[in-house]
Every structure is written in C-alpha cells, then in structure tokens.
mmCIF file of C-alpha atoms and ligand atoms in Angstrom:
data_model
loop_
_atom_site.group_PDB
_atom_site.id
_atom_site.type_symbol
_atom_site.label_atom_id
_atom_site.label_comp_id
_atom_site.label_asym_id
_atom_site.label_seq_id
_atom_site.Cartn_x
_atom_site.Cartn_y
_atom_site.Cartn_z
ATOM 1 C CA UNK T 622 9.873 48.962 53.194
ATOM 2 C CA UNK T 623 10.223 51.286 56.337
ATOM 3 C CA UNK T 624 13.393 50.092 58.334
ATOM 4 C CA UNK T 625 12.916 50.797 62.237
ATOM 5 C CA UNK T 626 16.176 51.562 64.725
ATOM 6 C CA UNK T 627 14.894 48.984 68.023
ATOM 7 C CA UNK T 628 18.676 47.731 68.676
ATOM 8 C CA UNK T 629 22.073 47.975 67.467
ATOM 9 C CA UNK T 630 21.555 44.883 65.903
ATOM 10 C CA UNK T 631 19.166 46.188 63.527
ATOM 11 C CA UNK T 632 22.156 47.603 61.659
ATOM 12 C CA UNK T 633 25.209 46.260 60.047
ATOM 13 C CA UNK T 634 29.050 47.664 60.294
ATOM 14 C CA UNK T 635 28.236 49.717 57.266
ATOM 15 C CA UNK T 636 25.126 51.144 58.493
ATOM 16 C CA UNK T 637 26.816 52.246 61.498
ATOM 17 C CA UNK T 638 29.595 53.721 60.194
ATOM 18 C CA UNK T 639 27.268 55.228 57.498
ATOM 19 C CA UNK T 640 25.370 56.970 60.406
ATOM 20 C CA UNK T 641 28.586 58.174 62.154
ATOM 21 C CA UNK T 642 30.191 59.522 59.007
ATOM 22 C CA UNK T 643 26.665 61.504 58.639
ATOM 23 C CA UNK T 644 26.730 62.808 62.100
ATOM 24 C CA UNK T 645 30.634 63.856 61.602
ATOM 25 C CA UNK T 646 29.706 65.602 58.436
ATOM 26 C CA UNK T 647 26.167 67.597 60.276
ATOM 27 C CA UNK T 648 29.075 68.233 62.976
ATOM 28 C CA UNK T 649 30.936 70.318 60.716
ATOM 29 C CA UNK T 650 28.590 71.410 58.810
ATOM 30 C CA UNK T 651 27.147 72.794 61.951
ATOM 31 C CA UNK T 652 26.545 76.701 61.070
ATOM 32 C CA UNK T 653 24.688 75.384 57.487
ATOM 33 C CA UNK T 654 21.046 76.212 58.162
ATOM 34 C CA UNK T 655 19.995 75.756 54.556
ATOM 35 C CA UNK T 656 19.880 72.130 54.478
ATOM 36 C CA UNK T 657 16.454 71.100 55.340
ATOM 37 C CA UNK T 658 15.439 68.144 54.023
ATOM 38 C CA UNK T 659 12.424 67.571 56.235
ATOM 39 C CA UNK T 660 10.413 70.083 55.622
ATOM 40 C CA UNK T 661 6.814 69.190 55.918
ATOM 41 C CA UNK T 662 7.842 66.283 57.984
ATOM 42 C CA UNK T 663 6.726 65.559 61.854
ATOM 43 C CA UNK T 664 7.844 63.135 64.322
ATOM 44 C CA UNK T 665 6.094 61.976 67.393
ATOM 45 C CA UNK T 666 8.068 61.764 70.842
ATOM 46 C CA UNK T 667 6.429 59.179 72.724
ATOM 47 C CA UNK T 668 8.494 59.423 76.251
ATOM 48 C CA UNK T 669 7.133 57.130 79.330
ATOM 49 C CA UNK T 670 10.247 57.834 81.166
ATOM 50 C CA UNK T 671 12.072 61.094 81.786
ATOM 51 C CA UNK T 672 14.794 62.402 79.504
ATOM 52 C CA UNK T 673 16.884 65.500 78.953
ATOM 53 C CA UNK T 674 19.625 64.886 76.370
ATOM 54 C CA UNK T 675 17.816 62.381 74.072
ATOM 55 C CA UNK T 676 14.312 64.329 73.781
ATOM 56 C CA UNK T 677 16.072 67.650 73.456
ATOM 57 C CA UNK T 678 18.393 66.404 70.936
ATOM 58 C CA UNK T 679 16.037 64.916 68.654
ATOM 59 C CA UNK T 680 13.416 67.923 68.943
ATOM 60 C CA UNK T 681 16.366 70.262 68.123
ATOM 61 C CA UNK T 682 17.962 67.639 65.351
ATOM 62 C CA UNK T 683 14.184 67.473 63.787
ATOM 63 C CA UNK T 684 13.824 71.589 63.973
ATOM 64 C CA UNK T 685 17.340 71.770 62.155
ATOM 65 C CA UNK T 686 16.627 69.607 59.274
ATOM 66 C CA UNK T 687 13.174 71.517 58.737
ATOM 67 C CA UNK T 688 10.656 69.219 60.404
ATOM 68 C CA UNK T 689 8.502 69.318 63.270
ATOM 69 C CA UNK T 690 7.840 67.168 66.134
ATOM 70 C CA UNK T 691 4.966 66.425 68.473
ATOM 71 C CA UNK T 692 6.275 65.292 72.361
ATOM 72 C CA UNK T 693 3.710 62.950 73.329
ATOM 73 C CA UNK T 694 3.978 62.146 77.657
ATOM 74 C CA UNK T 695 2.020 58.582 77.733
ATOM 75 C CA UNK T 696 0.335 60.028 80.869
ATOM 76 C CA UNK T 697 -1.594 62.359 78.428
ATOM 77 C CA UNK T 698 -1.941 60.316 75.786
ATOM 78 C CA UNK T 699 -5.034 57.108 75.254
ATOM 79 C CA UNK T 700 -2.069 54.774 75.889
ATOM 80 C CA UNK T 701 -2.499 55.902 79.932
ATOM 81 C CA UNK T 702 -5.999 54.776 79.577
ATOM 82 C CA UNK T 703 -5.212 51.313 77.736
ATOM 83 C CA UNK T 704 -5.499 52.306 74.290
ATOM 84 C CA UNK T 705 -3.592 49.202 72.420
ATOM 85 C CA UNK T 706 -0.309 49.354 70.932
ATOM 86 C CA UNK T 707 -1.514 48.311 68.033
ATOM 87 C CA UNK T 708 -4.410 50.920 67.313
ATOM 88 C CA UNK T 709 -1.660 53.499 68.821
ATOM 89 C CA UNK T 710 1.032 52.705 66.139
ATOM 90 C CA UNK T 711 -1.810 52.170 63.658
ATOM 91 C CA UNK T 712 -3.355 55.836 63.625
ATOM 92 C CA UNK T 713 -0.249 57.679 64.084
ATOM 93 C CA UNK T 714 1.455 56.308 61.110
ATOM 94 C CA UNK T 715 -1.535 58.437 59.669
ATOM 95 C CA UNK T 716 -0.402 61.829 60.989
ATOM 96 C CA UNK T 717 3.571 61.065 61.353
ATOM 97 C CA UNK T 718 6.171 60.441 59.448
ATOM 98 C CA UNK T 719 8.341 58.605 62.532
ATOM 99 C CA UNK T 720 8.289 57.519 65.950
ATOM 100 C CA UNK T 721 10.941 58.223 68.535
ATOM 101 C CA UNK T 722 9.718 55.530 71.737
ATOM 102 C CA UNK T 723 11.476 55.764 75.233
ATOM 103 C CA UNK T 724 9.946 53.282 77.481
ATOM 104 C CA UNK T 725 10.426 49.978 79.900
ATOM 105 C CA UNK T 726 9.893 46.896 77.998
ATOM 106 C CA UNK T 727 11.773 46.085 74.748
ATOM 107 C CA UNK T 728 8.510 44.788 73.401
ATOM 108 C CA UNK T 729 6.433 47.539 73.648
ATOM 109 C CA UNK T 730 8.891 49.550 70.990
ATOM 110 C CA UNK T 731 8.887 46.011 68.920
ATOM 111 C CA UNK T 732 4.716 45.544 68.939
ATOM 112 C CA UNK T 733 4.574 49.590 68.110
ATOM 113 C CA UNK T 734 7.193 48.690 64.688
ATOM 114 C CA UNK T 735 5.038 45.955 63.746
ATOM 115 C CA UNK T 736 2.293 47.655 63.432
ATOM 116 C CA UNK T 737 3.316 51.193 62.235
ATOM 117 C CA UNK T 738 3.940 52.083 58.665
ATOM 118 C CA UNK T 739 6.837 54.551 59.914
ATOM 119 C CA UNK T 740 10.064 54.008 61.401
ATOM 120 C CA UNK T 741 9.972 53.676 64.997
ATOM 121 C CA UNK T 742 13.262 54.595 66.866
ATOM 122 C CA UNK T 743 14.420 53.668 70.564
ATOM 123 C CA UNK T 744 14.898 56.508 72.551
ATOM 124 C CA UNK T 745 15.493 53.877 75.400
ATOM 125 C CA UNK T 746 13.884 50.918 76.813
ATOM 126 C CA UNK T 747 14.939 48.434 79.850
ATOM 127 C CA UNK T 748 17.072 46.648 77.273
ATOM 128 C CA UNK T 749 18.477 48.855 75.078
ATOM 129 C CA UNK T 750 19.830 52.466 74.625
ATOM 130 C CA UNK T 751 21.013 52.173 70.627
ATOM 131 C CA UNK T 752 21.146 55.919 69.645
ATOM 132 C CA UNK T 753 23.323 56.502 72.701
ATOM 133 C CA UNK T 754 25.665 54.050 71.287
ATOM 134 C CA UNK T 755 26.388 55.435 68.311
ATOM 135 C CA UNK T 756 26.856 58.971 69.807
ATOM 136 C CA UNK T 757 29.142 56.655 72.250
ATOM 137 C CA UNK T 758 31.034 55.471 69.344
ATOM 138 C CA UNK T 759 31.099 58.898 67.525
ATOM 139 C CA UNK T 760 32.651 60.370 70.060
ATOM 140 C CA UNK T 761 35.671 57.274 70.409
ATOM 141 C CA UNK T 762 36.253 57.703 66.749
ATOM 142 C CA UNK T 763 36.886 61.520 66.670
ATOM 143 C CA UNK T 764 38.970 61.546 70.052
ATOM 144 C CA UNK T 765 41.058 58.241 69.116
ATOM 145 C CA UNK T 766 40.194 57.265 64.929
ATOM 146 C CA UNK T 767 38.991 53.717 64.239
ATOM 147 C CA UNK T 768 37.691 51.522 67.000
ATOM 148 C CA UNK T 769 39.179 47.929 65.797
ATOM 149 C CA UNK T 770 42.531 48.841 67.703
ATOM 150 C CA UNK T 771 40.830 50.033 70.700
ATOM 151 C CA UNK T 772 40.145 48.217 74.245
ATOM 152 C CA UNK T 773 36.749 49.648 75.570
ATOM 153 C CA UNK T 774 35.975 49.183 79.300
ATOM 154 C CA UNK T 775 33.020 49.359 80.717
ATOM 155 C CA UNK T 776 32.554 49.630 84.440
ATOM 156 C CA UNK T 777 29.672 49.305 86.625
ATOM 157 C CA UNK T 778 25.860 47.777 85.965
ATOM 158 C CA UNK T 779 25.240 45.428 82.605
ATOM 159 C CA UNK T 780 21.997 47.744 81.961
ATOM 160 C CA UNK T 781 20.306 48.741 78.547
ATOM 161 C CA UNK T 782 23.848 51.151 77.433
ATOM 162 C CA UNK T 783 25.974 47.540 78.301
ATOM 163 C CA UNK T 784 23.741 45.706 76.385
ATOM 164 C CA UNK T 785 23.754 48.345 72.979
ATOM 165 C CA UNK T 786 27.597 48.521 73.740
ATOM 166 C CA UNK T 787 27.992 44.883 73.334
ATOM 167 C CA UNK T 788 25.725 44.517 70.500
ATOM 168 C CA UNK T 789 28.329 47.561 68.730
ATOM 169 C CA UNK T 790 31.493 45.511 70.445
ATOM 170 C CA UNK T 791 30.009 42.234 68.251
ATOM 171 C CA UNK T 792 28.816 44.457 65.071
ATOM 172 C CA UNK T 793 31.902 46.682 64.599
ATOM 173 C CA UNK T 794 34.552 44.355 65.850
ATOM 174 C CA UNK T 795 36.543 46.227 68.756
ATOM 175 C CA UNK T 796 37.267 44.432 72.190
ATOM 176 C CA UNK T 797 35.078 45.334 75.157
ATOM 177 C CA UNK T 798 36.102 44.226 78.976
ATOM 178 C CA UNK T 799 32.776 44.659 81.012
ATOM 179 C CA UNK T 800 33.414 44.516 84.811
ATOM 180 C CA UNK T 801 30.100 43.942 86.869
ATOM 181 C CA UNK T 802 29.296 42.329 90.483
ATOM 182 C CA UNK T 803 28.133 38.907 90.375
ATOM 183 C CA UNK T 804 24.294 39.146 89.388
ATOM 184 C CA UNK T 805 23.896 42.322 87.995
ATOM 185 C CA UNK T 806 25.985 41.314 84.612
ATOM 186 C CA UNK T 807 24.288 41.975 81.181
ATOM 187 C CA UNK T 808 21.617 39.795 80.175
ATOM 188 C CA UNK T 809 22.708 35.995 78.671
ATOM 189 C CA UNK T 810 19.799 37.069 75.488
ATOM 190 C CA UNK T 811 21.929 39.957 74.987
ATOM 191 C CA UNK T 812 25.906 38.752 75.496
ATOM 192 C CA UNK T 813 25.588 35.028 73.770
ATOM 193 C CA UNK T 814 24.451 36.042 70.650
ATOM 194 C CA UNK T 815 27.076 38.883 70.461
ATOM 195 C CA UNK T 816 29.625 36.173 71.611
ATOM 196 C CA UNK T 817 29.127 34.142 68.783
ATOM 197 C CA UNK T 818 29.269 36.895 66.198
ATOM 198 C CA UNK T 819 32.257 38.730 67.952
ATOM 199 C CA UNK T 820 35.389 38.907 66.046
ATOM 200 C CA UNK T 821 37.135 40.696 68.937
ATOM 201 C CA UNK T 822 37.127 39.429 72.695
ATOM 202 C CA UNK T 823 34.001 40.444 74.897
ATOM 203 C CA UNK T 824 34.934 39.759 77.923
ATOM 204 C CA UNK T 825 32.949 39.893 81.357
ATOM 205 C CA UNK T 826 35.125 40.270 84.640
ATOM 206 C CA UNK T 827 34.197 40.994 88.223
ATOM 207 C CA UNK T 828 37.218 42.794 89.382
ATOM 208 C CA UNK T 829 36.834 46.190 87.181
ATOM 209 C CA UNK T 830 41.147 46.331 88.031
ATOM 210 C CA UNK T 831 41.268 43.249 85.361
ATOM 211 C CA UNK T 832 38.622 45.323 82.803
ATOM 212 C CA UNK T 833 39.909 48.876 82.748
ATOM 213 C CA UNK T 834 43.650 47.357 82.642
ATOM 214 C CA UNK T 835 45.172 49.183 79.495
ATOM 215 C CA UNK T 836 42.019 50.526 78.177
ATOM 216 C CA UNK T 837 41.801 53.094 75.400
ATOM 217 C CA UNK T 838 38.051 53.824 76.894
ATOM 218 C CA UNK T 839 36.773 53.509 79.920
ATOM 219 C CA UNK T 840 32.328 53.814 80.462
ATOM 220 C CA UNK T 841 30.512 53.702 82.963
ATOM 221 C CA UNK T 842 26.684 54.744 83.903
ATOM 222 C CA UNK T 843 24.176 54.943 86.584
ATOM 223 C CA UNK T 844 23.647 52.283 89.351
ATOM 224 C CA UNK T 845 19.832 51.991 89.351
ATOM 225 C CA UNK T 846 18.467 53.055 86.163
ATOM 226 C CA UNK T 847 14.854 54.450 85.813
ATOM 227 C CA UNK T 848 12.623 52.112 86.726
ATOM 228 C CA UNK T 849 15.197 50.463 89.596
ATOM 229 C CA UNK T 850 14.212 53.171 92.435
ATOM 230 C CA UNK T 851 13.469 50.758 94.860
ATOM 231 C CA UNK T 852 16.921 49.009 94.481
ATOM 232 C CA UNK T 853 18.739 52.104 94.557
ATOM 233 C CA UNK T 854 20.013 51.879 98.350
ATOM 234 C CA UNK T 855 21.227 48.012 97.897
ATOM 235 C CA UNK T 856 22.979 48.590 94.460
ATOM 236 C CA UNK T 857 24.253 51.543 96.364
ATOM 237 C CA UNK T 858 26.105 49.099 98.933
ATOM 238 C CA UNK T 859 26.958 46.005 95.961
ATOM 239 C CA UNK T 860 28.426 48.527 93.631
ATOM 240 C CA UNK T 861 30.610 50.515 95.694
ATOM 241 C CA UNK T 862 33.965 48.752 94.182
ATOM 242 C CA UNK T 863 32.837 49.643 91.077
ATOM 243 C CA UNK T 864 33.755 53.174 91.269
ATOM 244 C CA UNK T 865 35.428 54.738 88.112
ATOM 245 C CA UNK T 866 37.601 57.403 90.322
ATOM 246 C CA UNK T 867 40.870 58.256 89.857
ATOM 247 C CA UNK T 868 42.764 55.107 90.995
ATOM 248 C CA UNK T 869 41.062 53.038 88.669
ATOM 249 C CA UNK T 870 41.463 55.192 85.910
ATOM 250 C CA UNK T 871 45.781 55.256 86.979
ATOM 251 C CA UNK T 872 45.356 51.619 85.460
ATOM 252 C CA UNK T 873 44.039 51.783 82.037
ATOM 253 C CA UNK T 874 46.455 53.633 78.761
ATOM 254 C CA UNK T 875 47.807 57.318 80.113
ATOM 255 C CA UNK T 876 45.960 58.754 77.137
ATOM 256 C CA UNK T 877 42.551 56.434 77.951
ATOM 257 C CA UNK T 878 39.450 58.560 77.395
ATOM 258 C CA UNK T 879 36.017 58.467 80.199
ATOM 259 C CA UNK T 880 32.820 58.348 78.777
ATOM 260 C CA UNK T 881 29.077 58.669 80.840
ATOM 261 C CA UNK T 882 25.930 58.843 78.932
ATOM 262 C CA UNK T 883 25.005 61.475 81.520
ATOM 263 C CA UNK T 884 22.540 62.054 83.892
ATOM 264 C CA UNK T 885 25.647 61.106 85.829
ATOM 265 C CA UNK T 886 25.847 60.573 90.337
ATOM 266 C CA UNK T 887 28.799 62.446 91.080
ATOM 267 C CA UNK T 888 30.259 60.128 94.030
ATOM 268 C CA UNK T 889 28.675 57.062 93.052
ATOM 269 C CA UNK T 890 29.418 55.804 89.500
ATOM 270 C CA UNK T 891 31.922 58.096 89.250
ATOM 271 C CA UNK T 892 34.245 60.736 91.243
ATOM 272 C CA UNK T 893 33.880 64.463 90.014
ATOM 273 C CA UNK T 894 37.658 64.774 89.897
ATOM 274 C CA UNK T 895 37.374 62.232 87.007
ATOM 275 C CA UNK T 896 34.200 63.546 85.801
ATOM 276 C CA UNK T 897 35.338 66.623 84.687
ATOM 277 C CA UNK T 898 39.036 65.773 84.608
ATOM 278 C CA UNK T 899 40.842 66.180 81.676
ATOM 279 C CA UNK T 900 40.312 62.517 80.581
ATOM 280 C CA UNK T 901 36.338 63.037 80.080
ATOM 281 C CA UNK T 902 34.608 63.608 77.252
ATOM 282 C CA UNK T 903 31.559 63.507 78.442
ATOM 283 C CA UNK T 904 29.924 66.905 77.036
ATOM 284 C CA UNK T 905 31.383 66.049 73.915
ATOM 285 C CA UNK T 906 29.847 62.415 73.946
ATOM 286 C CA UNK T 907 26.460 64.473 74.838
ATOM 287 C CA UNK T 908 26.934 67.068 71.909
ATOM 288 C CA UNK T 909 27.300 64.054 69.702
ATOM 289 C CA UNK T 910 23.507 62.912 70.346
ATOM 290 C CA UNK T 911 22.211 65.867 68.138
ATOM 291 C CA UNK T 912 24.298 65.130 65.235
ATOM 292 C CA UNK T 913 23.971 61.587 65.411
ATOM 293 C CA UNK T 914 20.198 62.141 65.655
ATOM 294 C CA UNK T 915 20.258 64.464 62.393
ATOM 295 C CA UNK T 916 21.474 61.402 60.972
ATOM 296 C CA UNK T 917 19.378 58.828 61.585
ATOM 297 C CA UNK T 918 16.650 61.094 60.961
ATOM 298 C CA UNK T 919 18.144 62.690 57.868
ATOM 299 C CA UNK T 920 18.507 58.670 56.631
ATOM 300 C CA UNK T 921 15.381 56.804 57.829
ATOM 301 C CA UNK T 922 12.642 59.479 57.473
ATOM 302 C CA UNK T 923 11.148 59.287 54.086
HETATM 303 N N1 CP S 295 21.915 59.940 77.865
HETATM 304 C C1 CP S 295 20.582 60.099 77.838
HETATM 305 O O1 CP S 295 19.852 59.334 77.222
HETATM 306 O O2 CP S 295 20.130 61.159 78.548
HETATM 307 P P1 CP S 295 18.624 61.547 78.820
HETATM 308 O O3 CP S 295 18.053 60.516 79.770
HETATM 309 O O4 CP S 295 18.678 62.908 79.423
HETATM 310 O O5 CP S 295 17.866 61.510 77.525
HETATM 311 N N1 NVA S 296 20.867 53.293 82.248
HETATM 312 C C1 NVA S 296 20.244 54.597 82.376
HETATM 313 C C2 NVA S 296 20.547 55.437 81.191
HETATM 314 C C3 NVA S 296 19.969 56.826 81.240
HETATM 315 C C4 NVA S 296 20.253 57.615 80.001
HETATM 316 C C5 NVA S 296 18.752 54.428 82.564
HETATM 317 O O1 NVA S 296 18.170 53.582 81.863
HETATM 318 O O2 NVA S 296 18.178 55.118 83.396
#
C-alpha cells in the first residue's frame, strides 16, 4: 500500500531516523551522479503558496535521483476553477508517480491522499511543515550527535514548524521548551496528543528567558506566516519580546546552536548579528532540505 508523508506523525522513531541516516549518506555521497534510481519517474509540485527552498530542493533532489517533475501553480491548474480534490488526486495518480502539496488547510493534503494511488507529501500547509523538520533535525544531529540529550528551544509563534517540531519532540523523545505570547501558542489538537506520548518534557512558557535557558538549540521562525498578511502589523507589536537577538541567546549553553527555516525578517524574529553569527546554522539547516528530500523520495516513490 502507498504510504503518504502529511505529518510527522505519520512516521515512527525508526522511520525518522531511517530518513535522516539516508539524507546523511546522499550528503556524502554528494559528487555520486550515478545513482539514479528514478529514472522514468515524475512527480507533480502542486504549490498554492510561494516557496523557494522546499520547491527548489525537491525539483533538484528529483533531477538527481533521475526523475522528473512537473510544478503545477493551482492558479493554472482546474483546481483554480473548482475542479474537486478528489477527481484532481484521482487522474494524476494516472500520469505521476507522487505528489509534493504546499497549501493552507491540512485537509486539503489529507482528501488529495485519500484519494490518490501515489504518495502525497506536505510541502507545507497551515498546520504542518514535516519535511522541514526532519531537515531541522538533520541538521541538530550532525552539529551536536543524538537528540535525546538535547534541550531544543523554540522561540516565537506556535505555527505549522512548532507544531511538526512537537510532533518530532513526542516521536523521537528529546525535550522541547516552546516560548509563545499568550494566544498565539500551538494548537491544543497538535500539543495534547504529543503530551501524552512524550517521553521527554514539552513544555510551553511565555517568558522565552525561562525556554531558551540552557538550550542546546534554539528556533525560531516568521511572525505572520503566509496566509497571516493582514495580522502582520499587530503580531508585529505582540511579538516584539520574542526576539531571538543576542541577549537571549547569552542565556541558553555557550556552544547552543540557532536554527530558522528561512525566509527569515532580519530585525523581527531575529537580529542579523545572530543570524549570521557564528552560532547559526541556518544555510546548513537549508542545504539539508535537498538531501533529506532525496530521501524521502528515494524511499516512498515506487
Ligand atoms: N523553509 C522553507 O520551507 O522555505 P520555502 O518557503 O522557501 O520553501
Ligand atoms: N511558518 C512559515 C514557514 C515558511 C517556510 C509559513 O508558513 O509561512
């Protein structure tokens, strides 16, 4: 049966780590062009929302392994003129052999999966970010080796990369401090669940001093995420505290590590000194997408 990539918690511990030891091993195997075991293969890139990193990293990660893809905007597609889900998934499990789906609501990737005969993979909704996660977690791993022992912060909005952090924070069993202002935390659907399954603390805070205190990792992303625009200039004002800068960053381990998914607001999130300080890894973490990508693509397209 095809096996579809909606949410972290569509795979277990060893699936993840399965992934991650792939996309170390396509890391380092990284001038080996003669592996190409998708030739004869094509993905579709449906994309209602803008993207640089993710849709550039799967094209490239598809080229590499020997397959093609086909980048389908919705604006040009039937789906812009009401064309069901359904019939959508339906006919282009016909022509393709996978789905890559970045769009708003978690249940417009979820009725495309039921449907298709292929695996569909989030690229990205309003809930969830999964693939960005496991670069995320990719990246800890090489920079600081196995997660268990780790404290990982995370700073700012409880958005769709919270939510797939949490859901890895529950799954792989490291402890996660998540500092957000009252009202903008991650979604109750999202944290109970991992709460109960947790072996590790997860542990919301308001003052992001008590999160980031000794952390190994500190994360942080955007204040409005697409779709927000017309909150932008309020969450502008509530999440000014929330600032990972430089004095923040004083309080977690010497050695602690930054991570952004990127597009980042230099001055709002975070500072540019920290930014491209010697603590971030953030073009690392963005590297990461394209090997991670060549392996969930190398491992769920059949
Ligand atoms: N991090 C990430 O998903 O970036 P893009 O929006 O550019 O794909
Ligand atoms: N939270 C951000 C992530 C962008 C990669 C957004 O959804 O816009």
């Amino acid at each position: 049966m095809k096996k579809d990539l909606l949410g972290i918690n569509d795979l277990t511990k060893e699936d993840m780590k399965a992934i991650i030891a792939r996309a170390i091993a396509f890391k380092k195997d990284k001038g080996n062009t003669s592996y190409r075991p998708l030739v004869g293969k094509t993905i579709g890139l449906i994309f209602e929302k803008a993207s640089t990193r993710t849709r550039v990293s799967f094209e490239a990660a598809m080229f590499q392994l020997g397959g093609n893809v086909t980048f389908l905007s919705t604006r040009d597609t039937q789906l812009a003129r009401q064309e069901p889900l359904a019939d959508t998934a339906r006919v282009l499990s016909r022509y393709l052999d996978g789905l890559v789906v970045r769009t708003f609501a978690q249940e417009t990737v979820e009725e495309l999966a039921n449907h298709a005969t292929i695996p569909v993979i989030n690229g990205l909704t309003d809930l969830y970010h999964p693939c960005q996660i496991l670069s995320d977690v990719m990246t800890v791993i090489e920079k600081k080796g196995a997660m268990e022992d780790l404290k990982v912060a995370w700073v700012g909005d409880g958005n769709n990369v919270a939510h797939s952090w949490i859901e890895a924070a529950a799954t792989l069993g490291f402890s996660l401090s998540l500092a957000c202002p009252g009202g903008y935390g991650p979604q109750p659907e999202v944290l109970e669940p991992a709460l109960k399954k947790a072996q590790k603390p997860i542990l919301p805070f308001e003052d992001p001093a008590k999160a980031v205190e000794g952390a190994d990792v500190i994360n942080t992303d955007v204040w409005a995420s697409m779709g927000q625009e017309d909150e932008a200039a309020e969450r502008q004002k509530v999440f000014r505290p929330y600032q990972v800068n430089s004095e923040l960053l004083r309080l977690a381990k010497g050695d602690a590590i930054v991570l952004h998914c990127l597009p980042a607001h230099r001055g709002e999130e975070i500072t540019a000194e920290v930014l491209e300080g010697p603590q971030s890894v953030v073009f690392d973490q963005a590297e990461n997408k394209l090997h991670v990508h060549k392996a969930i693509l190398a491992m769920m397209i059949k």
